[in-house]
Short mmCIF file of C-alpha atoms in Angstrom, two decimals:
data_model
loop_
_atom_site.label_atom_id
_atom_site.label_comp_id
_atom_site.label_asym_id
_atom_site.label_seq_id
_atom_site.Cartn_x
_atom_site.Cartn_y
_atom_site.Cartn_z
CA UNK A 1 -20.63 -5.42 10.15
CA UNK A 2 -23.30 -5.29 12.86
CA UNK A 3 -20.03 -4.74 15.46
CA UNK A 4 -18.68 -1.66 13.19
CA UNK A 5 -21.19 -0.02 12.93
CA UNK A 6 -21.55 0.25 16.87
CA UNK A 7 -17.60 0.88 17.08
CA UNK A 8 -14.72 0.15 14.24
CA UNK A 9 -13.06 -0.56 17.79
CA UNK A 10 -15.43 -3.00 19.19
CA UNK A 11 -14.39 -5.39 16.35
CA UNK A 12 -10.65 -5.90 17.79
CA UNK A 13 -12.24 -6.53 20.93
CA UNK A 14 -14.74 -9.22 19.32
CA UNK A 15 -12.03 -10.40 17.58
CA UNK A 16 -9.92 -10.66 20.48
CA UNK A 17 -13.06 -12.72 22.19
CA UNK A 18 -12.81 -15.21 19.57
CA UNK A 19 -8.95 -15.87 19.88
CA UNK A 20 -9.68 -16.24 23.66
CA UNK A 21 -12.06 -19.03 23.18
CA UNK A 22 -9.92 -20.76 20.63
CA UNK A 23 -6.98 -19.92 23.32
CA UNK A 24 -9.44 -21.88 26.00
CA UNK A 25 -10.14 -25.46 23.47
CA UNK A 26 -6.75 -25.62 22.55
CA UNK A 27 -5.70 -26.00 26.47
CA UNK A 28 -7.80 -29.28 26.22
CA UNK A 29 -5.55 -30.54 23.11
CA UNK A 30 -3.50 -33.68 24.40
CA UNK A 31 -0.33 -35.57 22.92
CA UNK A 32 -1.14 -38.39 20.92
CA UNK A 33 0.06 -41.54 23.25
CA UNK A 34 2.07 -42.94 20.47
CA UNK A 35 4.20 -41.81 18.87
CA UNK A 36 4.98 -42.74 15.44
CA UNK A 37 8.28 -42.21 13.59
CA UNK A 38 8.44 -40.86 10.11
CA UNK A 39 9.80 -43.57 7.57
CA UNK A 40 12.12 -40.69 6.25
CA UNK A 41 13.20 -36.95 6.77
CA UNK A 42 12.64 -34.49 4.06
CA UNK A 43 15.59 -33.07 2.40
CA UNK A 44 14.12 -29.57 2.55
CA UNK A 45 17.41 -28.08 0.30
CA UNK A 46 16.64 -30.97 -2.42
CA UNK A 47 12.86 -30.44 -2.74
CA UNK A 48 13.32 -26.65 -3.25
CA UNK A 49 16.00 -27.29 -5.68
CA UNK A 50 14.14 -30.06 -7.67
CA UNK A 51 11.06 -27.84 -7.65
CA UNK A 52 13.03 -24.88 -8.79
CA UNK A 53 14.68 -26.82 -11.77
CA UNK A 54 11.13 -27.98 -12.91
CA UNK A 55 9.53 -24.68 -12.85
CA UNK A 56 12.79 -23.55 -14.89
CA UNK A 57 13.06 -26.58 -17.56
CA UNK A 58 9.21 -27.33 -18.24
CA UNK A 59 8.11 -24.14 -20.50
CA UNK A 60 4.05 -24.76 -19.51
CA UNK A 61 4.63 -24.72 -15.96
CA UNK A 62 7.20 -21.61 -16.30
CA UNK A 63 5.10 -19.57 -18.87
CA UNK A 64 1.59 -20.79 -15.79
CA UNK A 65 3.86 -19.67 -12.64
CA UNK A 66 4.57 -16.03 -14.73
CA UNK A 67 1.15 -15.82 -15.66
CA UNK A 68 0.01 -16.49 -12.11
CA UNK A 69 2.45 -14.39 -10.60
CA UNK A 70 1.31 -11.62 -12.71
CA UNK A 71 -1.95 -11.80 -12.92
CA UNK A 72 -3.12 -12.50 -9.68
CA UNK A 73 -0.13 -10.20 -8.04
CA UNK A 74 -1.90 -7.25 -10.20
CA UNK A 75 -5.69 -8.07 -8.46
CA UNK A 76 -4.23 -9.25 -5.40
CA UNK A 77 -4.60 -5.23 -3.94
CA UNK A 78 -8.48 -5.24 -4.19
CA UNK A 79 -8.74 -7.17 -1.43
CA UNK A 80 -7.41 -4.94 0.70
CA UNK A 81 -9.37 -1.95 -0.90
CA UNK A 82 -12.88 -3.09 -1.24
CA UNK A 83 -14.00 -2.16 2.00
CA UNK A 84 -12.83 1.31 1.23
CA UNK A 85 -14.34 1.61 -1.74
CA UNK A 86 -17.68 0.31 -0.52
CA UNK A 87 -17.38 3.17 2.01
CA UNK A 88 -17.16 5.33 -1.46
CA UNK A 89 -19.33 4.05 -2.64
CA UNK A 90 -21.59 5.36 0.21
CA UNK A 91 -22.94 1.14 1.39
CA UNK A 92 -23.03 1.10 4.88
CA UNK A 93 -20.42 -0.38 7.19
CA UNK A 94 -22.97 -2.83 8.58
CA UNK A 95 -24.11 -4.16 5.30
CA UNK A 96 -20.19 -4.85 4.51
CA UNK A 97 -19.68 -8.37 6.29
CA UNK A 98 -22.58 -9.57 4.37
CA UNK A 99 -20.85 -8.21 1.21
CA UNK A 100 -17.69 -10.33 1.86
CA UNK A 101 -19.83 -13.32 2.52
CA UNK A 102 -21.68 -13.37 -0.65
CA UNK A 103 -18.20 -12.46 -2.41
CA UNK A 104 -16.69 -15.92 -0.82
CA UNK A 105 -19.81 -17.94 -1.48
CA UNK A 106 -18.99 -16.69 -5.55
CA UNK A 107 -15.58 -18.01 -5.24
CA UNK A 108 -16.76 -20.98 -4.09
CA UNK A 109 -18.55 -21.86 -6.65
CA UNK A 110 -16.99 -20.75 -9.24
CA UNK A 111 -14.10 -23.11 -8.14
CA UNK A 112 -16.21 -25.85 -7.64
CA UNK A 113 -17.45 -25.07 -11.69
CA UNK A 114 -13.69 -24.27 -13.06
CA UNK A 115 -13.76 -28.00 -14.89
CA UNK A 116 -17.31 -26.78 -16.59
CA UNK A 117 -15.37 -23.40 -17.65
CA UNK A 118 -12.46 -25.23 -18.49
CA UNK A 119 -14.11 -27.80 -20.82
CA UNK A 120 -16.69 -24.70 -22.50
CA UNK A 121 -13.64 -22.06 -22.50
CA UNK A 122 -11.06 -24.52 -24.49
CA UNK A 123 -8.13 -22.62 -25.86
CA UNK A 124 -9.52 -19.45 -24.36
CA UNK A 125 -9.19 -20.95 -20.72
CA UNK A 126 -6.62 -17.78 -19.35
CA UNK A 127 -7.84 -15.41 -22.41
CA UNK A 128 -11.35 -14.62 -21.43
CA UNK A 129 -10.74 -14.44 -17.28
CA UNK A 130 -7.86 -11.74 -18.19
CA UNK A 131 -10.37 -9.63 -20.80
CA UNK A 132 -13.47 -10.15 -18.22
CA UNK A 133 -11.29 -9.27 -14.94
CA UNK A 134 -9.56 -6.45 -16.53
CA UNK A 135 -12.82 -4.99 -18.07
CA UNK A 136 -14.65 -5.33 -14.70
CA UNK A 137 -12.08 -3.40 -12.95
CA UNK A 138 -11.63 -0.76 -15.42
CA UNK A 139 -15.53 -0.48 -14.80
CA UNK A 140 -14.85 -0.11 -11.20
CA UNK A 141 -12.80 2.42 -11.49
CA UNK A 142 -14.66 4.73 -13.76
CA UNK A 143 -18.16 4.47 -12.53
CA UNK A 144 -18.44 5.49 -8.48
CA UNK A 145 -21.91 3.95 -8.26
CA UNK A 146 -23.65 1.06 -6.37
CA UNK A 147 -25.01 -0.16 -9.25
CA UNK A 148 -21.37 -0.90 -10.30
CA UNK A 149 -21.11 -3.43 -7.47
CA UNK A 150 -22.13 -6.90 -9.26
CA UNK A 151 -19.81 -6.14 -11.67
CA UNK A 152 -17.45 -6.82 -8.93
CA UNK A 153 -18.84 -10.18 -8.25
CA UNK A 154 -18.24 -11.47 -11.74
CA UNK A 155 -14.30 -9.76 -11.27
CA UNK A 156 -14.02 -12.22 -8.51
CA UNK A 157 -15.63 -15.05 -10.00
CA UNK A 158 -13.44 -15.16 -12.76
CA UNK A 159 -10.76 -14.45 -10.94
CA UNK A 160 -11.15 -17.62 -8.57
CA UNK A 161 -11.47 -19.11 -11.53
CA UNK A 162 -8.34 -18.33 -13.41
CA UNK A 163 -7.01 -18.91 -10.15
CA UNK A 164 -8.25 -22.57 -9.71
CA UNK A 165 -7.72 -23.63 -13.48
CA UNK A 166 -3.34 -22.64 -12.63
CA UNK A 167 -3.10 -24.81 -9.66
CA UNK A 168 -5.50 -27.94 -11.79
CA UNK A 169 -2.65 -27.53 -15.01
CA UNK A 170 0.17 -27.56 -12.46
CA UNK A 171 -1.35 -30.13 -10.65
CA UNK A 172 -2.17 -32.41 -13.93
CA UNK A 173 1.83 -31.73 -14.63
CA UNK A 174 3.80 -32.30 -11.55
CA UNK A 175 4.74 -35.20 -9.82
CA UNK A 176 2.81 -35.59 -6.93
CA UNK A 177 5.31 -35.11 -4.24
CA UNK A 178 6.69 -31.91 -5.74
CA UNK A 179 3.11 -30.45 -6.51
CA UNK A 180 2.86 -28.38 -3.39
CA UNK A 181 6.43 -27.01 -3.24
CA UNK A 182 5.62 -26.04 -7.06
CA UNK A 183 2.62 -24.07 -6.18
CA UNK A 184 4.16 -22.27 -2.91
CA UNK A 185 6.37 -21.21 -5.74
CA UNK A 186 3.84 -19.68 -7.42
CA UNK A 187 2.79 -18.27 -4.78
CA UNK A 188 5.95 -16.40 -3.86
CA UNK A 189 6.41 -15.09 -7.31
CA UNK A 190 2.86 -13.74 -6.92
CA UNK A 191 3.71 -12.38 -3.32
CA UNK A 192 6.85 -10.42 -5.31
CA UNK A 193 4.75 -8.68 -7.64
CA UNK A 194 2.62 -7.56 -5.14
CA UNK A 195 5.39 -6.43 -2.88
CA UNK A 196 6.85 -4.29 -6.26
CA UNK A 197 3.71 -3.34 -7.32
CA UNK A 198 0.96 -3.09 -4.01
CA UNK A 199 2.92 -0.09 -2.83
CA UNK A 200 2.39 1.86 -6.24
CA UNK A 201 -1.64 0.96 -6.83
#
């Protein structure tokens, strides 16, 4: 923020800095001296296949990935548009790094608290983030104001933790060694949304 509001150009340059001196530590990395060989290879085909069938054949993991993919493809695109709309908002450019900070310390803790939600939510786990989210950003979008912007904060917070309370069920379901490829499912699906759908918001 401090940067940008010198020079939006400056930042690349800063940036650039900081990929320079990660450049410089990582031509200190060494190779380990031993080497160890893995007790098995990965059947890459079988594990996408496996992870595929159940997504397809368990209905709470298929009806979570759909709901994921949908729900966080749709809020996915305010990431990319909040800086913009702070600048509509008329918040100067220096004051938005410190914005985006405060925005990632909510996530953070309302992750660390989705068990707390879970356990106080019950049934209504997915109901109330997908009222409160979708209220919030109808809010955003009528009322151009800075006032409006904590209402963004609790958009986010419950959006992290929808988010977190998906990958705990899938998690809580899925064998352990299938868990990940189950989730980069998810994520895909949620990727495809946003390709069909980022273009047109």
């Amino acid at each position: 923020g401090f940067i940008a509001a010198i020079s939006l150009s400056a930042t690349f340059l800063a940036s650039a800095a900081g990929v320079f001196c990660a450049f410089i530590i990582s031509l200190t990395f060494t190779k380990p001296p031993a080497h160890i060989d893995r007790a098995e290879q990965t059947n890459y085909k079988k594990v996408i296949i496996d992870s595929f069938h159940i997504i397809r054949s368990h209905s709470t993991i298929l009806w979570l990935t759909l709901f994921f993919a949908l729900f966080n493809g749709m809020i996915w695109p305010t990431n990319f548009i909040l800086q913009p709309y702070l600048q509509q908002l008329g918040v100067p450019v220096i004051y938005v790094g410190f914005i985006f900070a405060a925005l990632s310390a909510v996530a953070a803790v309302a992750s660390s608290h989705s068990h707390t939600y879970d356990r106080i939510a019950g049934k209504y786990k997915f109901l109330v983030p997908t009222v409160v989210t979708a209220g919030a950003l109808f809010l955003l979008g009528s009322i151009s104001k800075v006032y409006i912007i904590p209402v963004w904060v609790v958009f986010n917070l419950f959006a992290m933790i929808c988010y977190t309370l998906v990958s705990d069920k899938v998690l809580a379901i899925v064998p352990s060694n299938q868990s990940s490829t189950v989730l980069s499912f998810q994520n895909l699906a949620r990727r495809c949304v946003y390709a069909i759908m980022g273009p047109f918001i």
